[in-house]
mmCIF file of C-alpha atoms and ligand atoms in Angstrom:
data_model
loop_
_atom_site.group_PDB
_atom_site.id
_atom_site.type_symbol
_atom_site.label_atom_id
_atom_site.label_comp_id
_atom_site.label_asym_id
_atom_site.label_seq_id
_atom_site.Cartn_x
_atom_site.Cartn_y
_atom_site.Cartn_z
ATOM 1 C CA MET R 1 -74.435 -25.219 -120.882
ATOM 2 C CA THR R 2 -75.871 -27.352 -118.101
ATOM 3 C CA THR R 3 -73.586 -28.761 -115.493
ATOM 4 C CA ALA R 4 -73.549 -32.370 -114.367
ATOM 5 C CA VAL R 5 -75.128 -31.987 -110.947
ATOM 6 C CA HIS R 6 -74.241 -34.663 -108.438
ATOM 7 C CA LYS R 7 -76.946 -35.695 -106.052
ATOM 8 C CA SER R 8 -75.688 -34.933 -102.590
ATOM 9 C CA PRO R 9 -77.237 -33.921 -99.255
ATOM 10 C CA LEU R 10 -75.994 -30.364 -99.696
ATOM 11 C CA MET R 11 -77.395 -30.013 -103.211
ATOM 12 C CA GLU R 12 -80.747 -31.318 -102.000
ATOM 13 C CA VAL R 13 -80.923 -28.562 -99.396
ATOM 14 C CA LEU R 14 -79.998 -26.011 -102.066
ATOM 15 C CA SER R 15 -82.995 -27.320 -104.013
ATOM 16 C CA GLY R 16 -85.214 -26.486 -101.047
ATOM 17 C CA GLN R 17 -85.443 -29.819 -99.237
ATOM 18 C CA ARG R 18 -85.154 -30.095 -95.484
ATOM 19 C CA SER R 19 -82.834 -32.686 -94.032
ATOM 20 C CA SER R 20 -83.218 -34.030 -90.472
ATOM 21 C CA ILE R 21 -79.431 -33.971 -90.049
ATOM 22 C CA PRO R 22 -78.181 -30.897 -91.883
ATOM 23 C CA PRO R 23 -75.240 -31.152 -94.287
ATOM 24 C CA ILE R 24 -72.176 -29.374 -92.900
ATOM 25 C CA TRP R 25 -69.029 -27.628 -94.147
ATOM 26 C CA MET R 26 -66.999 -24.687 -92.810
ATOM 27 C CA MET R 27 -65.913 -21.446 -94.399
ATOM 28 C CA ARG R 28 -62.085 -21.476 -94.609
ATOM 29 C CA GLN R 29 -62.113 -25.194 -93.875
ATOM 30 C CA ALA R 30 -58.854 -25.557 -95.811
ATOM 31 C CA GLY R 31 -56.446 -23.453 -93.835
ATOM 32 C CA ARG R 32 -53.935 -22.833 -91.111
ATOM 33 C CA TYR R 33 -55.738 -24.628 -88.254
ATOM 34 C CA LEU R 34 -54.840 -27.896 -90.085
ATOM 35 C CA PRO R 35 -51.274 -29.223 -89.616
ATOM 36 C CA GLU R 36 -51.437 -30.902 -93.044
ATOM 37 C CA TYR R 37 -52.246 -27.489 -94.585
ATOM 38 C CA ARG R 38 -49.369 -25.791 -92.751
ATOM 39 C CA ALA R 39 -46.988 -28.495 -94.016
ATOM 40 C CA ILE R 40 -47.851 -27.743 -97.641
ATOM 41 C CA ARG R 41 -48.006 -23.983 -97.066
ATOM 42 C CA ALA R 42 -44.451 -24.064 -95.608
ATOM 43 C CA LYS R 43 -43.174 -25.377 -98.947
ATOM 44 C CA VAL R 44 -44.768 -22.550 -100.968
ATOM 45 C CA PRO R 45 -43.614 -19.105 -99.817
ATOM 46 C CA ASN R 46 -45.992 -17.276 -102.144
ATOM 47 C CA PHE R 47 -49.659 -17.892 -101.267
ATOM 48 C CA LEU R 48 -50.853 -17.198 -104.829
ATOM 49 C CA ASP R 49 -48.506 -19.921 -106.129
ATOM 50 C CA LEU R 50 -50.412 -22.346 -103.908
ATOM 51 C CA CYS R 51 -53.704 -21.178 -105.465
ATOM 52 C CA TYR R 52 -52.244 -21.577 -108.989
ATOM 53 C CA THR R 53 -50.632 -25.023 -108.557
ATOM 54 C CA PRO R 54 -53.404 -27.577 -109.254
ATOM 55 C CA GLU R 55 -51.519 -30.468 -107.686
ATOM 56 C CA LEU R 56 -51.174 -28.621 -104.352
ATOM 57 C CA ALA R 57 -54.432 -26.656 -104.444
ATOM 58 C CA SER R 58 -56.428 -29.853 -105.079
ATOM 59 C CA GLU R 59 -54.641 -31.625 -102.228
ATOM 60 C CA VAL R 60 -55.366 -28.746 -99.831
ATOM 61 C CA THR R 61 -59.021 -28.632 -100.975
ATOM 62 C CA LEU R 62 -59.423 -32.331 -100.149
ATOM 63 C CA GLN R 63 -57.636 -32.281 -96.762
ATOM 64 C CA PRO R 64 -60.564 -31.178 -94.552
ATOM 65 C CA VAL R 65 -62.989 -33.518 -96.347
ATOM 66 C CA ARG R 66 -60.683 -36.474 -95.746
ATOM 67 C CA ARG R 67 -60.107 -35.592 -92.109
ATOM 68 C CA PHE R 68 -63.669 -34.688 -91.087
ATOM 69 C CA GLY R 69 -65.983 -36.116 -93.746
ATOM 70 C CA PHE R 70 -67.618 -32.764 -94.507
ATOM 71 C CA ASP R 71 -70.540 -32.729 -96.944
ATOM 72 C CA ALA R 72 -68.793 -30.209 -99.196
ATOM 73 C CA ALA R 73 -65.312 -29.315 -100.372
ATOM 74 C CA ILE R 74 -64.660 -25.663 -101.188
ATOM 75 C CA LEU R 75 -62.183 -24.894 -103.931
ATOM 76 C CA PHE R 76 -58.895 -23.681 -102.496
ATOM 77 C CA SER R 77 -58.246 -20.280 -104.023
ATOM 78 C CA ASP R 78 -58.838 -16.675 -102.978
ATOM 79 C CA ILE R 79 -61.225 -13.875 -103.911
ATOM 80 C CA LEU R 80 -58.209 -11.747 -104.899
ATOM 81 C CA VAL R 81 -57.261 -13.922 -107.887
ATOM 82 C CA VAL R 82 -59.821 -11.851 -109.837
ATOM 83 C CA PRO R 83 -57.996 -8.491 -109.431
ATOM 84 C CA HIS R 84 -54.776 -10.390 -110.132
ATOM 85 C CA ALA R 85 -56.256 -11.751 -113.376
ATOM 86 C CA LEU R 86 -57.300 -8.169 -114.250
ATOM 87 C CA GLY R 87 -53.653 -7.133 -114.093
ATOM 88 C CA GLN R 88 -53.435 -5.669 -110.586
ATOM 89 C CA THR R 89 -50.343 -6.529 -108.545
ATOM 90 C CA VAL R 90 -51.430 -8.754 -105.631
ATOM 91 C CA THR R 91 -49.140 -10.204 -102.969
ATOM 92 C CA PHE R 92 -49.757 -11.878 -99.629
ATOM 93 C CA SER R 93 -47.242 -11.123 -96.944
ATOM 94 C CA ALA R 94 -47.068 -13.356 -93.877
ATOM 95 C CA GLY R 95 -48.900 -11.856 -90.922
ATOM 96 C CA GLU R 96 -50.085 -8.812 -92.870
ATOM 97 C CA GLY R 97 -52.622 -10.294 -95.248
ATOM 98 C CA PRO R 98 -53.073 -9.171 -98.835
ATOM 99 C CA LEU R 99 -51.252 -6.213 -100.368
ATOM 100 C CA LEU R 100 -52.335 -4.784 -103.740
ATOM 101 C CA ALA R 101 -51.122 -1.857 -105.819
ATOM 102 C CA PRO R 102 -54.130 0.388 -105.041
ATOM 103 C CA VAL R 103 -56.405 1.671 -107.828
ATOM 104 C CA MET R 104 -57.469 4.993 -106.396
ATOM 105 C CA ASP R 105 -59.051 7.046 -109.169
ATOM 106 C CA ALA R 106 -60.757 6.978 -112.575
ATOM 107 C CA ASN R 107 -57.403 7.007 -114.338
ATOM 108 C CA GLU R 108 -56.052 3.963 -112.509
ATOM 109 C CA ILE R 109 -59.354 2.128 -112.941
ATOM 110 C CA SER R 110 -59.228 2.791 -116.696
ATOM 111 C CA ARG R 111 -55.841 1.061 -116.879
ATOM 112 C CA LEU R 112 -57.181 -2.237 -115.502
ATOM 113 C CA GLY R 113 -57.901 -5.076 -117.899
ATOM 114 C CA ARG R 114 -61.538 -5.257 -119.084
ATOM 115 C CA LYS R 115 -61.549 -9.019 -118.963
ATOM 116 C CA ILE R 116 -59.887 -11.637 -116.807
ATOM 117 C CA ASP R 117 -56.768 -13.176 -118.287
ATOM 118 C CA VAL R 118 -57.762 -16.747 -119.134
ATOM 119 C CA ASN R 119 -54.227 -18.050 -118.679
ATOM 120 C CA THR R 120 -53.978 -16.719 -115.134
ATOM 121 C CA LEU R 121 -57.092 -18.568 -114.010
ATOM 122 C CA ALA R 122 -56.661 -21.757 -116.084
ATOM 123 C CA PRO R 123 -54.880 -23.541 -113.182
ATOM 124 C CA VAL R 124 -57.909 -22.876 -110.922
ATOM 125 C CA TYR R 125 -60.171 -24.670 -113.401
ATOM 126 C CA GLU R 126 -57.654 -27.530 -113.557
ATOM 127 C CA THR R 127 -57.761 -27.758 -109.736
ATOM 128 C CA ILE R 128 -61.562 -28.114 -109.934
ATOM 129 C CA ARG R 129 -61.306 -30.941 -112.487
ATOM 130 C CA ARG R 130 -58.777 -32.759 -110.316
ATOM 131 C CA VAL R 131 -60.794 -32.386 -107.116
ATOM 132 C CA ARG R 132 -64.033 -33.481 -108.755
ATOM 133 C CA GLY R 133 -62.244 -36.571 -110.048
ATOM 134 C CA GLN R 134 -61.202 -37.539 -106.534
ATOM 135 C CA LEU R 135 -64.286 -36.545 -104.583
ATOM 136 C CA ALA R 136 -67.066 -38.995 -103.698
ATOM 137 C CA PRO R 137 -70.275 -38.143 -105.592
ATOM 138 C CA GLU R 138 -72.186 -37.445 -102.364
ATOM 139 C CA VAL R 139 -69.734 -34.677 -101.454
ATOM 140 C CA ALA R 140 -70.554 -31.376 -103.158
ATOM 141 C CA LEU R 141 -67.786 -29.237 -104.649
ATOM 142 C CA LEU R 142 -68.244 -25.504 -104.143
ATOM 143 C CA GLY R 143 -66.632 -22.734 -106.133
ATOM 144 C CA PHE R 144 -66.709 -19.084 -105.156
ATOM 145 C CA CYS R 145 -65.864 -15.492 -105.888
ATOM 146 C CA GLY R 146 -65.867 -12.280 -103.914
ATOM 147 C CA ALA R 147 -68.768 -9.912 -104.525
ATOM 148 C CA PRO R 148 -67.789 -6.787 -106.508
ATOM 149 C CA TRP R 149 -68.123 -4.471 -103.482
ATOM 150 C CA THR R 150 -65.882 -6.593 -101.253
ATOM 151 C CA VAL R 151 -63.242 -7.146 -103.943
ATOM 152 C CA ALA R 152 -63.321 -3.415 -104.759
ATOM 153 C CA THR R 153 -62.616 -2.532 -101.105
ATOM 154 C CA TYR R 154 -59.281 -4.391 -101.371
ATOM 155 C CA MET R 155 -58.514 -3.054 -104.862
ATOM 156 C CA VAL R 156 -59.020 0.571 -103.821
ATOM 157 C CA ALA R 157 -57.351 0.438 -100.387
ATOM 158 C CA GLY R 158 -54.600 -1.937 -101.495
ATOM 159 C CA ARG R 159 -55.097 -3.948 -98.303
ATOM 160 C CA GLY R 160 -57.720 -4.993 -95.788
ATOM 161 C CA THR R 161 -59.114 -2.078 -93.776
ATOM 162 C CA ALA R 162 -61.214 -1.937 -90.615
ATOM 163 C CA ASP R 163 -63.972 0.247 -92.050
ATOM 164 C CA GLN R 164 -63.429 0.063 -95.839
ATOM 165 C CA ALA R 165 -63.027 3.851 -95.804
ATOM 166 C CA PRO R 166 -60.994 4.220 -99.037
ATOM 167 C CA ALA R 167 -63.629 2.444 -101.168
ATOM 168 C CA ARG R 168 -66.489 4.278 -99.462
ATOM 169 C CA LEU R 169 -64.735 7.601 -100.048
ATOM 170 C CA LEU R 170 -64.232 6.835 -103.746
ATOM 171 C CA ALA R 171 -67.877 5.699 -104.068
ATOM 172 C CA TYR R 172 -69.032 9.009 -102.547
ATOM 173 C CA GLY R 173 -66.451 11.242 -104.244
ATOM 174 C CA ASP R 174 -66.507 9.814 -107.767
ATOM 175 C CA PRO R 175 -69.488 7.450 -108.110
ATOM 176 C CA SER R 176 -69.098 7.061 -111.859
ATOM 177 C CA ALA R 177 -65.457 5.959 -111.549
ATOM 178 C CA PHE R 178 -66.431 3.561 -108.774
ATOM 179 C CA ALA R 179 -69.333 2.240 -110.871
ATOM 180 C CA ALA R 180 -66.868 1.577 -113.705
ATOM 181 C CA LEU R 181 -64.772 -0.546 -111.337
ATOM 182 C CA ILE R 182 -67.884 -2.427 -110.145
ATOM 183 C CA ASP R 183 -68.896 -3.032 -113.791
ATOM 184 C CA ILE R 184 -65.498 -4.573 -114.560
ATOM 185 C CA LEU R 185 -65.837 -6.815 -111.499
ATOM 186 C CA VAL R 186 -69.380 -7.889 -112.408
ATOM 187 C CA GLU R 187 -68.220 -9.078 -115.833
ATOM 188 C CA ALA R 188 -64.987 -10.661 -114.546
ATOM 189 C CA SER R 189 -66.719 -12.451 -111.659
ATOM 190 C CA SER R 190 -69.490 -13.747 -113.931
ATOM 191 C CA GLU R 191 -66.920 -15.202 -116.352
ATOM 192 C CA TYR R 192 -64.964 -16.677 -113.473
ATOM 193 C CA LEU R 193 -68.002 -18.407 -111.939
ATOM 194 C CA ILE R 194 -69.148 -19.701 -115.336
ATOM 195 C CA GLY R 195 -65.632 -21.121 -115.831
ATOM 196 C CA GLN R 196 -65.759 -22.815 -112.441
ATOM 197 C CA LEU R 197 -69.169 -24.347 -113.178
ATOM 198 C CA ALA R 198 -67.938 -25.563 -116.569
ATOM 199 C CA ALA R 199 -64.932 -27.177 -114.863
ATOM 200 C CA GLY R 200 -67.184 -29.103 -112.473
ATOM 201 C CA VAL R 201 -68.197 -27.255 -109.306
ATOM 202 C CA ASP R 202 -71.728 -28.148 -108.168
ATOM 203 C CA ALA R 203 -72.577 -24.741 -106.698
ATOM 204 C CA VAL R 204 -70.898 -21.391 -106.044
ATOM 205 C CA GLN R 205 -70.874 -18.967 -103.132
ATOM 206 C CA ILE R 206 -70.553 -15.196 -103.554
ATOM 207 C CA PHE R 207 -68.698 -13.724 -100.532
ATOM 208 C CA ASP R 208 -69.691 -10.139 -99.702
ATOM 209 C CA THR R 209 -67.627 -9.934 -96.531
ATOM 210 C CA TRP R 210 -67.938 -6.150 -96.208
ATOM 211 C CA ALA R 211 -71.618 -5.731 -97.186
ATOM 212 C CA GLY R 212 -72.359 -4.602 -93.622
ATOM 213 C CA VAL R 213 -70.863 -1.122 -94.035
ATOM 214 C CA LEU R 214 -73.364 -0.284 -96.781
ATOM 215 C CA ALA R 215 -76.758 1.148 -95.852
ATOM 216 C CA GLY R 216 -79.879 2.304 -97.686
ATOM 217 C CA GLU R 217 -79.298 3.249 -101.313
ATOM 218 C CA ASP R 218 -75.622 2.282 -101.112
ATOM 219 C CA PHE R 219 -76.549 -1.277 -100.125
ATOM 220 C CA GLU R 220 -78.856 -1.359 -103.140
ATOM 221 C CA ARG R 221 -76.335 0.089 -105.569
ATOM 222 C CA TRP R 222 -73.081 -1.562 -104.506
ATOM 223 C CA CYS R 223 -74.253 -4.878 -102.995
ATOM 224 C CA ILE R 224 -77.667 -5.980 -104.303
ATOM 225 C CA ALA R 225 -77.497 -4.722 -107.909
ATOM 226 C CA PRO R 226 -74.009 -6.016 -108.836
ATOM 227 C CA VAL R 227 -74.561 -9.421 -107.227
ATOM 228 C CA GLN R 228 -77.912 -9.779 -108.994
ATOM 229 C CA ARG R 229 -76.212 -8.931 -112.317
ATOM 230 C CA ILE R 230 -73.713 -11.738 -111.677
ATOM 231 C CA VAL R 231 -76.535 -14.167 -110.843
ATOM 232 C CA GLY R 232 -78.311 -13.174 -114.091
ATOM 233 C CA ASN R 233 -75.152 -13.517 -116.214
ATOM 234 C CA VAL R 234 -74.301 -16.913 -114.721
ATOM 235 C CA ARG R 235 -77.843 -18.292 -115.149
ATOM 236 C CA GLN R 236 -77.930 -17.077 -118.749
ATOM 237 C CA ARG R 237 -75.062 -19.468 -119.496
ATOM 238 C CA VAL R 238 -75.756 -22.111 -116.843
ATOM 239 C CA PRO R 239 -79.533 -22.054 -116.220
ATOM 240 C CA ASN R 240 -79.431 -24.631 -113.424
ATOM 241 C CA ALA R 241 -76.512 -23.003 -111.550
ATOM 242 C CA LYS R 242 -76.925 -23.127 -107.769
ATOM 243 C CA ILE R 243 -75.740 -19.970 -106.032
ATOM 244 C CA ILE R 244 -75.310 -19.131 -102.328
ATOM 245 C CA GLY R 245 -75.105 -15.445 -101.325
ATOM 246 C CA PHE R 246 -73.173 -14.297 -98.234
ATOM 247 C CA PRO R 247 -73.841 -10.617 -97.521
ATOM 248 C CA ARG R 248 -71.977 -10.525 -94.215
ATOM 249 C CA GLY R 249 -73.236 -7.943 -91.742
ATOM 250 C CA ALA R 250 -76.348 -7.090 -93.787
ATOM 251 C CA GLY R 251 -78.520 -7.391 -90.656
ATOM 252 C CA THR R 252 -81.978 -5.912 -91.148
ATOM 253 C CA SER R 253 -81.162 -5.326 -94.853
ATOM 254 C CA LEU R 254 -81.157 -9.108 -95.419
ATOM 255 C CA PRO R 255 -84.820 -9.280 -96.537
ATOM 256 C CA ARG R 256 -84.036 -6.624 -99.172
ATOM 257 C CA TYR R 257 -81.104 -8.742 -100.350
ATOM 258 C CA VAL R 258 -83.453 -11.714 -100.767
ATOM 259 C CA ASP R 259 -85.976 -9.482 -102.616
ATOM 260 C CA GLY R 260 -83.290 -8.270 -105.001
ATOM 261 C CA VAL R 261 -80.910 -11.179 -105.511
ATOM 262 C CA ALA R 262 -82.156 -14.509 -106.895
ATOM 263 C CA VAL R 263 -79.709 -16.653 -104.937
ATOM 264 C CA ASP R 264 -80.710 -20.232 -104.074
ATOM 265 C CA ALA R 265 -79.588 -19.901 -100.453
ATOM 266 C CA VAL R 266 -78.377 -17.249 -98.036
ATOM 267 C CA ALA R 267 -75.345 -17.697 -95.791
ATOM 268 C CA LEU R 268 -75.906 -16.043 -92.412
ATOM 269 C CA ASP R 269 -73.210 -14.439 -90.269
ATOM 270 C CA TRP R 270 -73.171 -15.071 -86.498
ATOM 271 C CA MET R 271 -74.403 -11.558 -85.688
ATOM 272 C CA ILE R 272 -77.886 -11.924 -87.152
ATOM 273 C CA ASP R 273 -80.797 -12.478 -84.786
ATOM 274 C CA ARG R 274 -81.786 -16.099 -85.403
ATOM 275 C CA THR R 275 -85.513 -15.591 -84.919
ATOM 276 C CA PHE R 276 -85.422 -12.746 -87.453
ATOM 277 C CA ALA R 277 -83.467 -14.919 -89.894
ATOM 278 C CA ARG R 278 -85.813 -17.866 -89.503
ATOM 279 C CA GLU R 279 -88.964 -15.778 -89.934
ATOM 280 C CA ARG R 280 -87.802 -13.379 -92.617
ATOM 281 C CA ILE R 281 -85.244 -15.394 -94.617
ATOM 282 C CA GLN R 282 -85.590 -19.142 -94.090
ATOM 283 C CA GLY R 283 -89.285 -18.970 -94.994
ATOM 284 C CA ARG R 284 -88.180 -17.860 -98.463
ATOM 285 C CA ARG R 285 -84.786 -19.509 -99.098
ATOM 286 C CA PRO R 286 -82.624 -22.239 -97.600
ATOM 287 C CA VAL R 287 -80.153 -20.766 -95.123
ATOM 288 C CA GLN R 288 -76.595 -21.665 -94.159
ATOM 289 C CA GLY R 289 -74.676 -20.793 -91.020
ATOM 290 C CA ASN R 290 -74.187 -19.420 -88.457
ATOM 291 C CA LEU R 291 -72.046 -20.636 -85.535
ATOM 292 C CA ASP R 292 -69.758 -17.932 -84.150
ATOM 293 C CA PRO R 293 -66.142 -18.866 -85.085
ATOM 294 C CA LEU R 294 -65.114 -17.621 -81.643
ATOM 295 C CA VAL R 295 -67.322 -20.138 -79.829
ATOM 296 C CA LEU R 296 -65.711 -22.852 -81.958
ATOM 297 C CA LEU R 297 -62.367 -21.562 -80.701
ATOM 298 C CA ALA R 298 -63.652 -21.479 -77.099
ATOM 299 C CA GLY R 299 -64.975 -25.073 -77.155
ATOM 300 C CA GLY R 300 -66.381 -26.824 -74.087
ATOM 301 C CA ALA R 301 -69.950 -26.463 -72.843
ATOM 302 C CA ALA R 302 -70.328 -23.094 -74.574
ATOM 303 C CA LEU R 303 -69.708 -24.776 -77.929
ATOM 304 C CA ASP R 304 -72.273 -27.534 -77.265
ATOM 305 C CA ARG R 305 -74.855 -24.948 -76.277
ATOM 306 C CA ALA R 306 -74.169 -22.770 -79.298
ATOM 307 C CA VAL R 307 -74.390 -25.736 -81.724
ATOM 308 C CA ASP R 308 -77.728 -26.727 -80.162
ATOM 309 C CA ASP R 309 -79.017 -23.153 -80.493
ATOM 310 C CA VAL R 310 -78.127 -23.008 -84.191
ATOM 311 C CA LEU R 311 -79.710 -26.420 -84.850
ATOM 312 C CA ALA R 312 -82.883 -25.532 -82.939
ATOM 313 C CA ALA R 313 -83.255 -22.185 -84.693
ATOM 314 C CA PHE R 314 -83.132 -23.590 -88.216
ATOM 315 C CA ALA R 315 -84.293 -27.232 -87.850
ATOM 316 C CA ALA R 316 -87.743 -26.629 -89.286
ATOM 317 C CA GLY R 317 -86.619 -25.630 -92.791
ATOM 318 C CA PRO R 318 -83.914 -26.230 -95.398
ATOM 319 C CA PHE R 319 -80.593 -25.645 -93.642
ATOM 320 C CA ILE R 320 -76.843 -26.164 -94.111
ATOM 321 C CA PHE R 321 -74.752 -26.056 -90.932
ATOM 322 C CA ASN R 322 -71.734 -23.740 -91.183
ATOM 323 C CA LEU R 323 -69.901 -21.036 -89.284
ATOM 324 C CA GLY R 324 -70.938 -17.392 -89.418
ATOM 325 C CA HIS R 325 -67.493 -16.555 -90.909
ATOM 326 C CA GLY R 326 -64.205 -18.373 -91.521
ATOM 327 C CA ILE R 327 -62.653 -20.693 -88.944
ATOM 328 C CA LEU R 328 -59.881 -18.979 -86.969
ATOM 329 C CA PRO R 329 -56.340 -20.348 -87.452
ATOM 330 C CA GLU R 330 -55.897 -20.984 -83.699
ATOM 331 C CA THR R 331 -58.949 -23.312 -83.503
ATOM 332 C CA PRO R 332 -58.160 -26.774 -82.052
ATOM 333 C CA ILE R 333 -59.026 -29.737 -84.290
ATOM 334 C CA ALA R 334 -60.799 -31.376 -81.319
ATOM 335 C CA HIS R 335 -63.334 -28.539 -81.262
ATOM 336 C CA VAL R 336 -64.195 -29.145 -84.922
ATOM 337 C CA GLU R 337 -64.681 -32.839 -84.094
ATOM 338 C CA GLN R 338 -66.889 -31.930 -81.127
ATOM 339 C CA MET R 339 -69.049 -29.691 -83.337
ATOM 340 C CA LEU R 340 -69.365 -32.345 -86.042
ATOM 341 C CA ALA R 341 -70.359 -35.091 -83.608
ATOM 342 C CA ARG R 342 -73.004 -32.852 -82.062
ATOM 343 C CA VAL R 343 -74.464 -31.810 -85.434
ATOM 344 C CA ARG R 344 -74.543 -35.439 -86.594
ATOM 345 C CA ARG R 345 -75.808 -36.690 -83.199
ATOM 346 C CA GLN R 346 -72.990 -39.213 -82.899
HETATM 347 O O1 CP3 X 1 -62.772 -21.467 -97.450
HETATM 348 C C1 CP3 X 1 -61.823 -22.143 -97.914
HETATM 349 O O2 CP3 X 1 -61.255 -23.047 -97.271
HETATM 350 C C2 CP3 X 1 -61.418 -21.896 -99.354
HETATM 351 C C3 CP3 X 1 -60.388 -20.958 -99.562
HETATM 352 C C4 CP3 X 1 -60.588 -19.467 -99.298
HETATM 353 C C5 CP3 X 1 -59.494 -18.647 -98.919
HETATM 354 N N1 CP3 X 1 -59.926 -17.354 -98.918
HETATM 355 C C6 CP3 X 1 -58.141 -19.125 -98.621
HETATM 356 C C7 CP3 X 1 -57.213 -18.261 -97.880
HETATM 357 C C8 CP3 X 1 -61.702 -18.643 -99.451
HETATM 358 C C9 CP3 X 1 -63.144 -19.002 -99.780
HETATM 359 C C10 CP3 X 1 -61.266 -17.303 -99.219
HETATM 360 C C11 CP3 X 1 -62.153 -16.139 -99.327
HETATM 361 C C12 CP3 X 1 -61.647 -14.813 -98.981
HETATM 362 N N2 CP3 X 1 -60.383 -14.314 -99.141
HETATM 363 C C13 CP3 X 1 -62.464 -13.765 -98.465
HETATM 364 C C14 CP3 X 1 -63.951 -13.848 -98.253
HETATM 365 C C15 CP3 X 1 -64.320 -14.585 -97.021
HETATM 366 C C16 CP3 X 1 -63.789 -14.008 -95.742
HETATM 367 O O3 CP3 X 1 -63.038 -14.728 -95.078
HETATM 368 O O4 CP3 X 1 -64.157 -12.886 -95.407
HETATM 369 C C17 CP3 X 1 -61.627 -12.654 -98.270
HETATM 370 C C18 CP3 X 1 -62.058 -11.315 -97.725
HETATM 371 C C19 CP3 X 1 -60.314 -13.006 -98.715
HETATM 372 C C20 CP3 X 1 -59.113 -12.139 -98.768
HETATM 373 C C21 CP3 X 1 -58.032 -12.665 -97.942
HETATM 374 N N3 CP3 X 1 -57.290 -13.789 -98.215
HETATM 375 C C22 CP3 X 1 -57.544 -12.113 -96.734
HETATM 376 C C23 CP3 X 1 -58.100 -10.875 -96.059
HETATM 377 C C24 CP3 X 1 -56.500 -12.926 -96.299
HETATM 378 C C25 CP3 X 1 -55.603 -12.688 -95.119
HETATM 379 C C26 CP3 X 1 -56.249 -13.003 -93.845
HETATM 380 C C27 CP3 X 1 -55.942 -14.402 -93.462
HETATM 381 O O5 CP3 X 1 -56.886 -15.123 -93.091
HETATM 382 O O6 CP3 X 1 -54.773 -14.754 -93.528
HETATM 383 C C28 CP3 X 1 -56.385 -14.002 -97.227
HETATM 384 C C29 CP3 X 1 -55.431 -15.134 -97.163
HETATM 385 C C30 CP3 X 1 -55.980 -16.505 -97.214
HETATM 386 N N4 CP3 X 1 -56.969 -16.923 -98.068
HETATM 387 C C31 CP3 X 1 -55.544 -17.619 -96.446
HETATM 388 C C32 CP3 X 1 -56.312 -18.716 -96.848
HETATM 389 C C33 CP3 X 1 -56.205 -20.134 -96.346
HETATM 390 C C34 CP3 X 1 -54.406 -17.593 -95.421
HETATM 391 C C35 CP3 X 1 -53.113 -17.461 -96.150
HETATM 392 C C36 CP3 X 1 -52.027 -18.349 -95.621
HETATM 393 O O7 CP3 X 1 -52.163 -19.576 -95.636
HETATM 394 O O8 CP3 X 1 -50.991 -17.795 -95.233
#
């Protein structure tokens, strides 16, 4: 299978070209900082129902592109639809974030589905087809999944945790059970990304939000190796698939990630030293990032300065402007407009 790739500024950067004005999108660009998102969200009490209703999910995906003219739309869904499609109970409670029925040992892991339930995820693919049909060809459509490690941290703890201790404890205490869970997630995530590419996304991003708590051998085993297996599986079916990796918090392990994972581009968090990232990463792959979401919230002169710093750091090579993590719900729309105008020199 080869996908119909649309020529767009973002896809050109993913192919290694430099652009004098970088393409721009934002992680979590469809979300609660937008009044038009909150209006739709208020009508759907259950967050997963929003992800699984193509009519609404496609509308929410398109909202930030319509309002701001971003260079990419990112599919509106969540990384936790994969555990849900493997049969785990997943709910989102207001103010508390995700709640899952935890899988805490080998026995509970063995009861999970081996494969994602096609019917559960069919509406996500339908959302992609609808969005692609409505999106201008020069706007890229991005799909995504969570990396196995990050998804496993939620599956094991049953919720978000500050230090991912439950998953780390299981990985230390019963590495073969934990490896079995990672294996299931590698296969499920590969299928899911292949399905998204078949439905019409131009590129995919693999979010490893909690990569930063892994060091040394653990970073190799639970971050690099599983993500590389996904990249290999996806390219076996879709040889021209474009893939962005986001190992958040990887810090000085980032060069090892680039050695071990054949992603087309690396998304940088706001914590990384920009000189290090330019010298050690951007020389080898296009990079994306890395404005601090908090400076976007702060606005004013600090925001202008921070945008200029990001642009100056990465101007010499292939670069996609983004945040270093998702936009915060309290962020004023005017600050997003200020950032966009500065990046586009308007
Ligand atoms: O970026 C986008 O606009 C596309 C949609 C998207 C969502 N989640 C929608 C969402 C994407 C790409 C994600 C990824 C995701 N989800 C990650 C990886 C990236 C990251 O932010 O670290 C993670 C760890 C999750 C899991 C998740 N989903 C958490 C921890 C939460 C609760 C925290 C929060 O922000 O509320 C969610 C809920 C969620 N996913 C919301 C949105 C818009 C908010 C839910 C709501 O509207 O009430």
